[in-house]
Tab-separated table of C-alpha atoms in Angstrom:
chain	number	residue	atom	x	y	z
G	1	MET	CA	-34.047	1.598	-22.187
G	2	ASN	CA	-34.061	-0.686	-19.637
G	3	LYS	CA	-34.798	0.249	-15.963
G	4	ASP	CA	-31.282	-0.755	-15.054
G	5	ASP	CA	-29.330	1.087	-17.986
G	6	ASN	CA	-29.755	4.162	-15.194
G	7	ILE	CA	-28.174	2.575	-12.996
G	8	SER	CA	-24.416	3.553	-13.027
G	9	GLU	CA	-20.758	2.382	-12.663
G	10	GLU	CA	-20.152	4.486	-9.695
G	11	GLN	CA	-23.751	3.025	-7.868
G	12	LEU	CA	-22.570	-0.354	-8.581
G	13	ASN	CA	-19.560	0.487	-6.908
G	14	ALA	CA	-20.786	2.334	-3.947
G	15	PHE	CA	-23.375	-0.968	-3.690
G	16	VAL	CA	-20.485	-3.472	-3.716
G	17	ASP	CA	-18.286	-0.664	-1.409
G	18	GLY	CA	-21.052	-1.135	1.340
G	19	GLU	CA	-21.127	2.895	1.226
G	20	LEU	CA	-25.216	3.183	0.406
G	21	GLU	CA	-27.615	4.636	2.556
G	22	SER	CA	-30.029	1.521	3.826
G	23	GLU	CA	-32.966	3.145	1.010
G	24	GLU	CA	-31.109	3.068	-2.139
G	25	ARG	CA	-29.063	-0.391	-1.125
G	26	SER	CA	-33.385	-1.684	-0.758
G	27	CYS	CA	-34.108	-0.376	-4.097
G	28	LEU	CA	-30.997	-1.818	-5.808
G	29	PHE	CA	-31.826	-5.304	-4.246
G	30	SER	CA	-34.474	-5.418	-5.416
G	31	GLU	CA	-34.127	-3.965	-9.076
G	32	ALA	CA	-31.222	-6.462	-8.850
G	33	GLU	CA	-33.623	-9.298	-8.340
G	34	ARG	CA	-35.745	-7.836	-11.300
G	35	SER	CA	-33.126	-8.039	-13.422
G	36	PRO	CA	-30.680	-10.575	-13.944
G	37	GLU	CA	-28.385	-8.206	-16.317
G	38	LEU	CA	-28.563	-6.189	-13.105
G	39	ASN	CA	-27.985	-8.645	-10.933
G	40	GLN	CA	-24.725	-9.895	-13.200
G	41	ARG	CA	-22.903	-6.283	-13.744
G	42	LEU	CA	-23.669	-5.958	-9.149
G	43	CYS	CA	-21.459	-9.988	-8.835
G	44	GLN	CA	-18.695	-9.068	-11.356
G	45	GLN	CA	-18.121	-5.862	-9.704
G	46	ARG	CA	-18.448	-7.627	-6.591
G	47	ASN	CA	-16.412	-10.889	-8.121
G	48	LEU	CA	-14.048	-7.995	-9.543
G	49	LYS	CA	-13.222	-6.045	-5.535
G	50	GLU	CA	-12.685	-9.949	-4.389
G	51	LEU	CA	-9.925	-11.218	-6.870
G	52	VAL	CA	-8.000	-8.361	-5.822
G	53	GLN	CA	-8.649	-8.953	-2.147
G	54	HIS	CA	-7.837	-12.106	-2.811
G	55	ALA	CA	-4.871	-11.668	-5.189
G	56	TYR	CA	-2.659	-9.743	-1.621
G	57	GLU	CA	-4.148	-12.259	0.805
G	58	ASP	CA	-0.465	-13.386	0.832
G	59	VAL	CA	1.855	-11.071	-0.516
G	60	PRO	CA	6.423	-11.950	-0.132
G	61	GLU	CA	8.116	-10.534	2.242
G	62	PRO	CA	11.385	-9.111	1.058
G	63	LYS	CA	14.969	-10.647	2.009
G	64	ARG	CA	15.610	-9.059	5.535
G	65	PRO	CA	19.348	-8.653	7.793
G	66	LEU	CA	18.903	-10.845	10.377
G	67	SER	CA	17.853	-8.624	13.214
G	68	GLY	CA	15.497	-6.892	11.099
G	69	ARG	CA	13.557	-10.193	10.537
G	70	ARG	CA	9.220	-10.680	11.944
G	71	THR	CA	6.810	-12.803	10.458
G	72	ARG	CA	3.551	-12.933	8.834
G	73	THR	CA	1.912	-11.812	13.034
G	74	SER	CA	4.079	-8.571	12.403
G	75	ILE	CA	2.680	-7.323	15.929
G	76	ILE	CA	4.301	-10.408	18.001
G	77	GLY	CA	6.580	-11.032	16.593
G	78	MET	CA	7.533	-7.543	16.323
G	79	ALA	CA	6.771	-6.967	19.957
G	80	LEU	CA	9.234	-10.308	21.007
G	81	ALA	CA	11.905	-9.037	18.757
G	82	ALA	CA	12.373	-5.888	19.864
G	83	SER	CA	12.111	-7.366	23.266
G	84	LEU	CA	14.553	-9.471	22.603
G	85	LEU	CA	16.480	-6.714	19.990
G	86	LEU	CA	16.417	-4.287	23.629
G	87	VAL	CA	17.906	-6.505	26.442
G	88	VAL	CA	20.337	-7.433	24.803
G	89	GLY	CA	21.015	-4.436	22.675
G	90	VAL	CA	20.748	-2.556	26.390
G	91	THR	CA	22.759	-5.244	27.671
G	92	ALA	CA	25.471	-4.364	24.517
G	93	GLY	CA	25.924	-0.739	25.039
G	94	LEU	CA	25.672	-0.868	28.991
G	95	PHE	CA	28.215	-3.151	28.356
G	96	MET	CA	30.170	-1.270	26.372
G	97	HIS	CA	30.060	2.113	28.091
G	98	GLY	CA	30.866	0.536	31.550
G	99	TYR	CA	28.428	1.255	33.037
G	100	LEU	CA	27.429	-2.225	34.762
G	101	ASP	CA	28.590	-1.732	37.751
G	102	ARG	CA	27.269	1.367	37.929
G	103	ALA	CA	24.091	1.621	37.207
G	104	PRO	CA	21.452	-1.358	37.714
G	105	LEU	CA	20.030	-3.294	34.598
G	106	PRO	CA	16.272	-1.667	33.523
G	107	GLY	CA	14.102	-4.857	32.493
G	108	GLY	CA	13.013	-5.264	29.555
G	109	TYR	CA	11.716	-1.895	28.730
G	110	ALA	CA	11.528	1.735	30.772
G	111	ALA	CA	7.863	1.297	32.790
G	112	ALA	CA	5.980	5.104	32.525
G	113	ASN	CA	5.895	4.379	36.255
G	114	ASN	CA	9.027	3.602	36.242
G	115	PRO	CA	11.965	6.846	37.471
G	116	GLN	CA	14.494	5.054	34.896
G	117	ALA	CA	12.258	6.186	31.903
G	118	VAL	CA	12.818	9.967	32.973
G	119	ALA	CA	15.714	9.611	33.239
G	120	ALA	CA	15.600	8.343	29.678
G	121	MET	CA	14.601	10.805	27.998
G	122	GLU	CA	17.863	12.855	28.498
G	123	ASN	CA	18.903	10.370	26.046
G	124	TYR	CA	19.133	10.801	22.241
G	125	ILE	CA	19.013	8.828	19.402
G	126	LEU	CA	20.643	10.612	16.212
G	127	HIS	CA	19.417	9.224	12.763
G	128	VAL	CA	21.240	10.295	10.091
G	129	ILE	CA	20.062	9.392	6.394
G	130	SER	CA	21.961	12.076	4.629
G	131	GLY	CA	24.921	11.948	2.427
G	132	GLU	CA	25.952	15.567	1.922
G	133	PRO	CA	29.331	15.813	3.520
G	134	GLU	CA	27.380	19.025	6.177
G	135	GLN	CA	24.548	17.017	7.646
G	136	MET	CA	26.895	14.599	8.701
G	137	LYS	CA	28.922	17.111	10.461
G	138	LEU	CA	25.456	18.839	11.631
G	139	ALA	CA	25.204	14.924	13.448
G	140	LEU	CA	28.719	14.935	14.714
G	141	GLN	CA	28.073	18.588	15.890
G	142	LYS	CA	25.033	17.396	17.539
G	143	ALA	CA	25.638	14.945	18.847
G	144	GLU	CA	29.737	16.748	20.254
G	145	GLU	CA	26.905	19.590	21.839
G	146	LEU	CA	24.016	16.653	23.553
G	147	LEU	CA	26.835	15.904	25.364
G	148	ALA	CA	28.026	18.654	26.290
G	149	THR	CA	24.789	20.291	27.911
G	150	ALA	CA	23.821	16.636	29.962
G	151	LYS	CA	23.421	17.770	33.610
G	152	PRO	CA	26.270	17.614	35.964
G	153	GLY	CA	26.655	13.777	37.214
G	154	LYS	CA	23.566	12.603	34.976
G	155	PRO	CA	26.065	11.171	31.570
G	156	ARG	CA	24.082	11.214	28.800
G	157	LYS	CA	23.835	8.426	26.215
G	158	VAL	CA	24.136	9.187	22.810
G	159	GLU	CA	23.526	7.068	19.704
G	160	VAL	CA	24.081	7.679	15.890
G	161	VAL	CA	22.577	5.665	13.748
G	162	ALA	CA	22.873	5.780	10.144
G	163	ASN	CA	21.052	4.450	6.831
G	164	GLU	CA	20.465	5.171	3.014
G	165	GLN	CA	23.041	7.985	2.222
G	166	GLY	CA	23.951	8.360	5.841
G	167	LEU	CA	25.833	5.357	5.773
G	168	ASP	CA	28.852	7.515	4.430
G	169	LEU	CA	29.577	8.580	7.416
G	170	LEU	CA	30.506	5.590	9.226
G	171	ARG	CA	31.761	3.916	5.617
G	172	SER	CA	35.730	3.853	6.508
G	173	ASP	CA	36.385	4.262	2.560
G	174	VAL	CA	33.449	7.252	2.451
G	175	THR	CA	33.222	9.180	5.548
G	176	PRO	CA	35.808	12.365	5.556
G	177	PHE	CA	35.006	12.338	9.584
G	178	THR	CA	36.828	9.627	10.747
G	179	ALA	CA	38.742	12.164	13.300
G	180	GLU	CA	35.801	13.067	15.037
G	181	ILE	CA	33.682	9.618	15.038
G	182	SER	CA	36.722	8.068	16.915
G	183	ALA	CA	37.066	11.257	19.399
G	184	LEU	CA	33.154	11.391	19.912
G	185	ALA	CA	33.301	7.560	20.366
G	186	ARG	CA	36.094	7.701	22.986
G	187	GLU	CA	33.336	9.546	24.558
G	188	ASN	CA	30.740	6.928	24.399
G	189	VAL	CA	29.202	8.384	21.819
G	190	ILE	CA	28.188	4.325	19.796
G	191	PHE	CA	27.292	4.356	16.221
G	192	TYR	CA	25.459	2.165	14.451
G	193	ALA	CA	25.603	0.778	10.719
G	194	CYS	CA	22.065	0.597	9.433
G	195	SER	CA	22.571	-3.717	8.466
G	196	LYS	CA	19.626	-2.535	5.624
G	197	ALA	CA	21.889	-0.636	4.057
G	198	ILE	CA	24.856	-2.606	4.006
G	199	MET	CA	22.761	-5.537	2.685
G	200	ARG	CA	21.896	-2.699	-0.161
G	201	LEU	CA	25.337	-1.727	-0.968
G	202	GLU	CA	26.369	-4.787	-1.311
G	203	GLU	CA	24.042	-6.401	-3.239
G	204	LYS	CA	25.049	-4.143	-5.722
G	205	GLY	CA	28.359	-5.518	-5.553
G	206	ILE	CA	29.780	-2.543	-3.071
G	207	GLU	CA	32.037	-3.765	-0.506
G	208	VAL	CA	31.427	-1.986	2.814
G	209	GLN	CA	33.810	-1.039	4.601
G	210	LEU	CA	33.267	1.040	8.427
G	211	VAL	CA	34.600	2.481	10.777
G	212	PRO	CA	35.985	0.037	13.307
G	213	GLU	CA	33.753	2.785	16.185
G	214	ALA	CA	30.444	1.348	14.087
G	215	ILE	CA	28.575	-1.176	14.985
G	216	ALA	CA	26.048	-3.664	12.309
G	217	GLY	CA	23.732	-6.096	13.223
G	218	PHE	CA	20.235	-4.024	13.634
G	219	THR	CA	18.080	-2.103	10.645
G	220	ALA	CA	18.070	1.621	11.863
G	221	LEU	CA	14.377	1.425	12.227
G	222	ASP	CA	14.530	-1.600	14.945
G	223	ARG	CA	17.058	0.810	16.358
G	224	VAL	CA	14.481	4.089	16.640
G	225	VAL	CA	12.034	2.310	17.674
G	226	ILE	CA	14.494	-0.172	20.313
G	227	ARG	CA	15.418	3.291	21.621
G	228	MET	CA	12.030	4.881	21.595
G	229	LYS	CA	10.588	2.273	23.271
G	230	ASP	CA	13.141	2.683	25.599
G	231	GLY	CA	12.002	6.637	26.304
G	232	TRP	CA	15.107	8.234	24.276
G	233	GLN	CA	14.740	11.354	21.865
G	234	TYR	CA	14.825	11.148	18.372
G	235	ILE	CA	15.818	13.572	16.353
G	236	LYS	CA	16.454	13.269	12.088
G	237	ILE	CA	19.280	14.833	10.569
D	1	MET	CA	5.967	18.274	36.411
D	2	ALA	CA	6.733	14.426	37.131
D	3	TYR	CA	3.427	13.327	36.337
D	4	LYS	CA	3.497	15.249	32.916
D	5	LYS	CA	6.795	13.777	31.753
D	6	LEU	CA	5.006	9.653	32.541
D	7	LEU	CA	1.917	11.108	31.070
D	8	ARG	CA	4.051	12.335	27.817
D	9	ILE	CA	6.459	8.586	28.093
D	10	SER	CA	2.823	6.838	28.201
D	11	GLN	CA	1.253	9.003	25.261
D	12	ARG	CA	4.600	7.400	22.627
D	13	ARG	CA	4.194	4.442	23.965
D	14	ALA	CA	1.052	4.089	23.415
D	15	PHE	CA	1.187	5.843	19.702
D	16	ARG	CA	4.546	3.794	19.078
D	17	GLN	CA	1.579	0.627	19.634
D	18	LEU	CA	-0.630	1.792	17.217
D	19	VAL	CA	2.572	2.040	15.146
D	20	THR	CA	3.914	-0.805	15.269
D	21	ASN	CA	0.617	-2.586	14.678
D	22	ASN	CA	-0.013	-1.528	11.882
D	23	ARG	CA	3.034	-2.449	10.014
D	24	GLN	CA	2.502	-5.070	7.848
D	25	ARG	CA	-0.904	-4.059	6.791
D	26	LEU	CA	0.526	-0.741	5.116
D	27	TYR	CA	3.363	-3.570	4.233
D	28	ARG	CA	0.958	-4.871	2.127
D	29	MET	CA	-0.493	-1.980	0.593
D	30	ALA	CA	3.091	-0.978	-0.235
D	31	TYR	CA	4.105	-4.151	-2.011
D	32	ALA	CA	-0.158	-3.918	-3.807
D	33	TRP	CA	1.517	0.309	-5.649
D	34	THR	CA	4.685	-1.212	-5.708
D	35	ASN	CA	4.498	-4.962	-6.916
D	36	ASP	CA	8.179	-4.662	-4.991
D	37	PRO	CA	8.790	-6.298	-1.689
D	38	HIS	CA	12.515	-4.227	-1.276
D	39	LEU	CA	10.411	-0.966	-1.892
D	40	ALA	CA	7.974	-1.618	-0.454
D	41	ASP	CA	9.204	-2.203	2.516
D	42	ASP	CA	11.567	0.582	2.889
D	43	LEU	CA	8.650	2.613	2.123
D	44	VAL	CA	7.149	1.189	5.503
D	45	GLN	CA	9.979	2.184	7.329
D	46	GLN	CA	10.422	5.667	6.351
D	47	THR	CA	6.746	6.174	7.397
D	48	LEU	CA	7.063	4.600	10.744
D	49	LEU	CA	9.977	7.200	11.646
D	50	LYS	CA	7.921	9.666	9.882
D	51	ALA	CA	4.764	8.222	11.648
D	52	LEU	CA	7.445	8.101	15.578
D	53	SER	CA	8.918	12.208	14.653
D	54	ASN	CA	6.181	14.259	13.537
D	55	GLN	CA	3.628	12.310	16.620
D	56	LYS	CA	3.262	15.772	17.845
D	57	GLN	CA	1.176	16.394	14.832
D	58	LEU	CA	-1.317	13.991	14.792
D	59	ARG	CA	-4.641	15.106	17.210
D	60	ASP	CA	-7.094	13.193	17.218
D	61	PHE	CA	-5.741	9.304	17.492
D	62	ALA	CA	-9.185	7.772	15.746
D	63	ALA	CA	-7.733	9.297	12.636
D	64	ALA	CA	-4.263	7.312	13.175
D	65	GLN	CA	-4.985	4.803	10.291
D	66	GLY	CA	-5.765	6.338	7.869
D	67	TRP	CA	-3.053	8.989	9.248
D	68	LEU	CA	0.204	6.283	8.546
D	69	PHE	CA	-1.877	5.396	4.871
D	70	ARG	CA	-1.066	9.228	3.923
D	71	ILE	CA	1.978	8.864	5.044
D	72	LEU	CA	2.719	6.312	3.053
D	73	ALA	CA	0.845	7.281	0.102
D	74	ASN	CA	3.479	10.171	0.807
D	75	CYS	CA	6.621	8.475	0.963
D	76	LEU	CA	5.694	7.149	-2.426
D	77	THR	CA	4.921	10.438	-3.797
D	78	ASP	CA	7.868	11.681	-3.042
D	79	TYR	CA	9.735	8.123	-4.143
D	80	ARG	CA	7.969	8.321	-7.986
D	81	ARG	CA	9.682	12.147	-7.768
D	82	ALA	CA	13.034	11.652	-6.774
D	83	LYS	CA	13.023	8.494	-9.190
D	84	ARG	CA	11.409	9.515	-12.214
D	85	GLU	CA	10.565	5.619	-12.288
D	86	VAL	CA	7.514	4.562	-13.830
D	87	LEU	CA	6.549	1.055	-12.000
D	88	SER	CA	4.999	-1.071	-14.276
D	89	ALA	CA	4.193	-3.916	-14.399
D	90	ASP	CA	6.844	-5.332	-16.480
D	91	ASN	CA	8.173	-6.729	-13.682
D	92	LEU	CA	6.396	-8.373	-12.403
D	93	GLU	CA	7.347	-12.081	-13.838
D	94	VAL	CA	10.724	-11.850	-12.247
D	95	VAL	CA	9.340	-10.695	-8.843
D	96	ASP	CA	7.012	-13.543	-8.918
D	97	LYS	CA	9.025	-16.393	-9.643
D	98	VAL	CA	10.476	-16.165	-5.966
D	99	THR	CA	6.941	-15.521	-4.012
D	100	PRO	CA	5.303	-18.565	-2.306
D	101	GLU	CA	2.319	-18.594	-3.547
D	102	HIS	CA	3.400	-20.751	-6.486
D	103	GLN	CA	3.191	-23.571	-4.506
D	104	PHE	CA	-1.154	-22.720	-4.902
D	105	LYS	CA	-2.986	-24.141	-7.563
D	106	ASP	CA	-4.372	-20.536	-7.667
D	107	ALA	CA	-0.167	-18.819	-8.405
D	108	GLN	CA	-1.527	-18.163	-11.883
D	109	LEU	CA	-4.724	-15.919	-10.581
D	110	VAL	CA	-3.126	-13.783	-8.019
D	111	ARG	CA	-0.236	-13.100	-10.510
D	112	LYS	CA	-2.581	-12.443	-13.123
D	113	VAL	CA	-4.470	-9.966	-10.704
D	114	ARG	CA	-1.344	-8.545	-9.153
D	115	ARG	CA	-0.364	-7.912	-12.780
D	116	ALA	CA	-3.224	-5.851	-14.302
D	117	VAL	CA	-3.333	-4.233	-10.885
D	118	GLN	CA	0.224	-3.325	-12.395
D	119	LYS	CA	-0.869	-2.274	-15.101
D	120	LEU	CA	-3.356	0.162	-13.938
D	121	SER	CA	-2.502	4.368	-13.238
D	122	ILE	CA	-0.804	4.762	-9.950
D	123	ASN	CA	-3.852	7.457	-9.535
D	124	HIS	CA	-6.516	4.310	-10.215
D	125	ARG	CA	-4.547	1.636	-8.661
D	126	GLN	CA	-3.458	3.651	-4.939
D	127	VAL	CA	-7.834	3.722	-4.501
D	128	ILE	CA	-8.592	0.790	-5.556
D	129	THR	CA	-6.504	-0.922	-3.428
D	130	LEU	CA	-7.471	1.408	-0.053
D	131	VAL	CA	-11.105	0.001	-1.418
D	132	ASP	CA	-10.796	-2.784	-1.783
D	133	LEU	CA	-7.958	-4.108	0.458
D	134	GLU	CA	-8.471	-1.999	3.916
D	135	GLU	CA	-12.096	-1.358	3.132
D	136	PHE	CA	-11.597	2.440	3.844
D	137	SER	CA	-15.215	4.426	2.539
D	138	TYR	CA	-14.308	6.890	-0.022
D	139	ALA	CA	-14.398	9.537	2.464
D	140	SER	CA	-11.033	8.347	4.709
D	141	VAL	CA	-9.039	7.623	1.242
D	142	ALA	CA	-10.424	10.998	0.477
D	143	GLN	CA	-8.410	12.811	3.098
D	144	ILE	CA	-5.181	9.808	3.001
D	145	LEU	CA	-4.437	10.689	-0.878
D	146	GLU	CA	-5.704	14.012	0.022
D	147	ILE	CA	-8.323	14.666	-2.962
D	148	PRO	CA	-12.058	14.893	-3.369
D	149	VAL	CA	-14.755	12.186	-2.819
D	150	GLY	CA	-16.173	13.243	-6.236
D	151	THR	CA	-12.146	12.134	-7.479
D	152	VAL	CA	-12.069	8.965	-5.251
D	153	MET	CA	-15.120	7.071	-6.938
D	154	SER	CA	-14.454	8.539	-10.617
D	155	ARG	CA	-10.769	6.854	-10.086
D	156	LEU	CA	-11.977	4.049	-8.931
D	157	CYS	CA	-14.874	3.582	-11.462
D	158	ARG	CA	-12.288	4.349	-14.305
D	159	GLY	CA	-10.378	2.157	-12.496
D	160	ARG	CA	-12.117	-1.036	-12.421
D	161	ARG	CA	-13.046	-1.116	-15.829
D	162	ALA	CA	-9.379	-1.355	-16.501
D	163	LEU	CA	-8.763	-3.693	-14.649
D	164	ARG	CA	-11.537	-5.859	-16.205
D	165	GLU	CA	-10.513	-4.998	-19.704
D	166	HIS	CA	-7.038	-5.458	-18.327
D	167	LEU	CA	-8.163	-9.436	-16.739
D	168	LEU	CA	-10.546	-9.514	-19.853
D	169	GLU	CA	-7.221	-9.433	-22.594
D	170	MET	CA	-5.640	-11.572	-20.349
D	171	LYS	CA	-8.068	-15.045	-20.222
D	172	PRO	CA	-11.358	-13.740	-19.761
D	173	ARG	CA	-13.196	-17.283	-18.477
D	174	GLU	CA	-10.524	-18.480	-15.969
D	175	SER	CA	-9.979	-14.280	-14.285
D	176	LEU	CA	-14.225	-13.006	-14.539
D	177	ARG	CA	-15.832	-16.830	-13.512
D	178	PRO	CA	-19.340	-14.755	-12.240
D	179	VAL	CA	-20.636	-15.562	-8.438
D	180	THR	CA	-23.572	-17.033	-7.865
D	181	ASN	CA	-25.144	-14.478	-6.583
D	182	ILE	CA	-24.772	-12.069	-3.697
D	183	LYS	CA	-24.801	-11.816	-0.855
D	184	ARG	CA	-27.657	-10.626	0.831
D	185	THR	CA	-26.457	-9.373	4.953
């Protein structure tokens, strides 16, 4: 029997994956120098690994809604996008709440040493993913409860973001809660419909009509990340 | 009291940065597992939301990366369980028609390898891609997939053997041209 027949595939894998101890690795090197067959087996194993790496060096990105678009260099891209969206989102949010004349605008997202950041922890973003009426009702009750339990003189901000099946909450032709949504919107609760969830339904040929209180244009994830960066509390329902 | 709140805010920010920084890597892995850009993006979105909402569960920041990939693997398992969907190579051609890789001369090879990877069982596919693409150690892969290290090694072995066979079935000479020698570094 040839000596390299004793070398298992597991050992070859461990070799190309850098999992062998130094001594065992040296032995295999020496053996490969003596045996062209073993050398070829090692080369094939490494080649296979490199082929897999090469095949996924550049993967196609999904089609994304405008606000959720990201570049391949997502670290910088996400940071810039998040900052931009934050400024736009917070400005829009404050404007819609009529807070511009009552509170100073945060410059970018809240800093840890900024008292506003501490205050932001009193704010909540509720994430609704379920299309079950009980869960939707629970989300609306939670929003109402959060408003009711705010400290006196410190109005609490609450946003509801819906995606996946939870989008039904904000679809005017589906939701059983139009009156409740309307009432909460009057209390300055903001409702966001995930733009990606909308796009998904539209791709299936479903026309999405939202209740007038709902705002589209953000993906659920972007909205949640923005608000959490701002120090808000996150509740998934 | 205020100091503790500030510390919590600071920790949360560090965590969110970590999550954000790993997004593209998670996406590449999800794509390698599913071969579907939309599904991959959804899985990553679920993963990040779960990570953000469960960040208190993470005790050791050094293990954060493996933790994120474990959540991703769990999201895929949940998806497959819910949909009872077999992720096959059947729709690979359709997906690949819209990929930018067609612009490059090696697009054919890339397509072939991806098709071969998609032919593998999900268990083999996950182990191979975690080891090859992210270069996780066998021990880390074992933690991510919550399986013993020995299972990682045997899945890797069988998976690579199957992968090689799939590639040989397609076009042996072009797909498996050996390199000249092993790097000694």
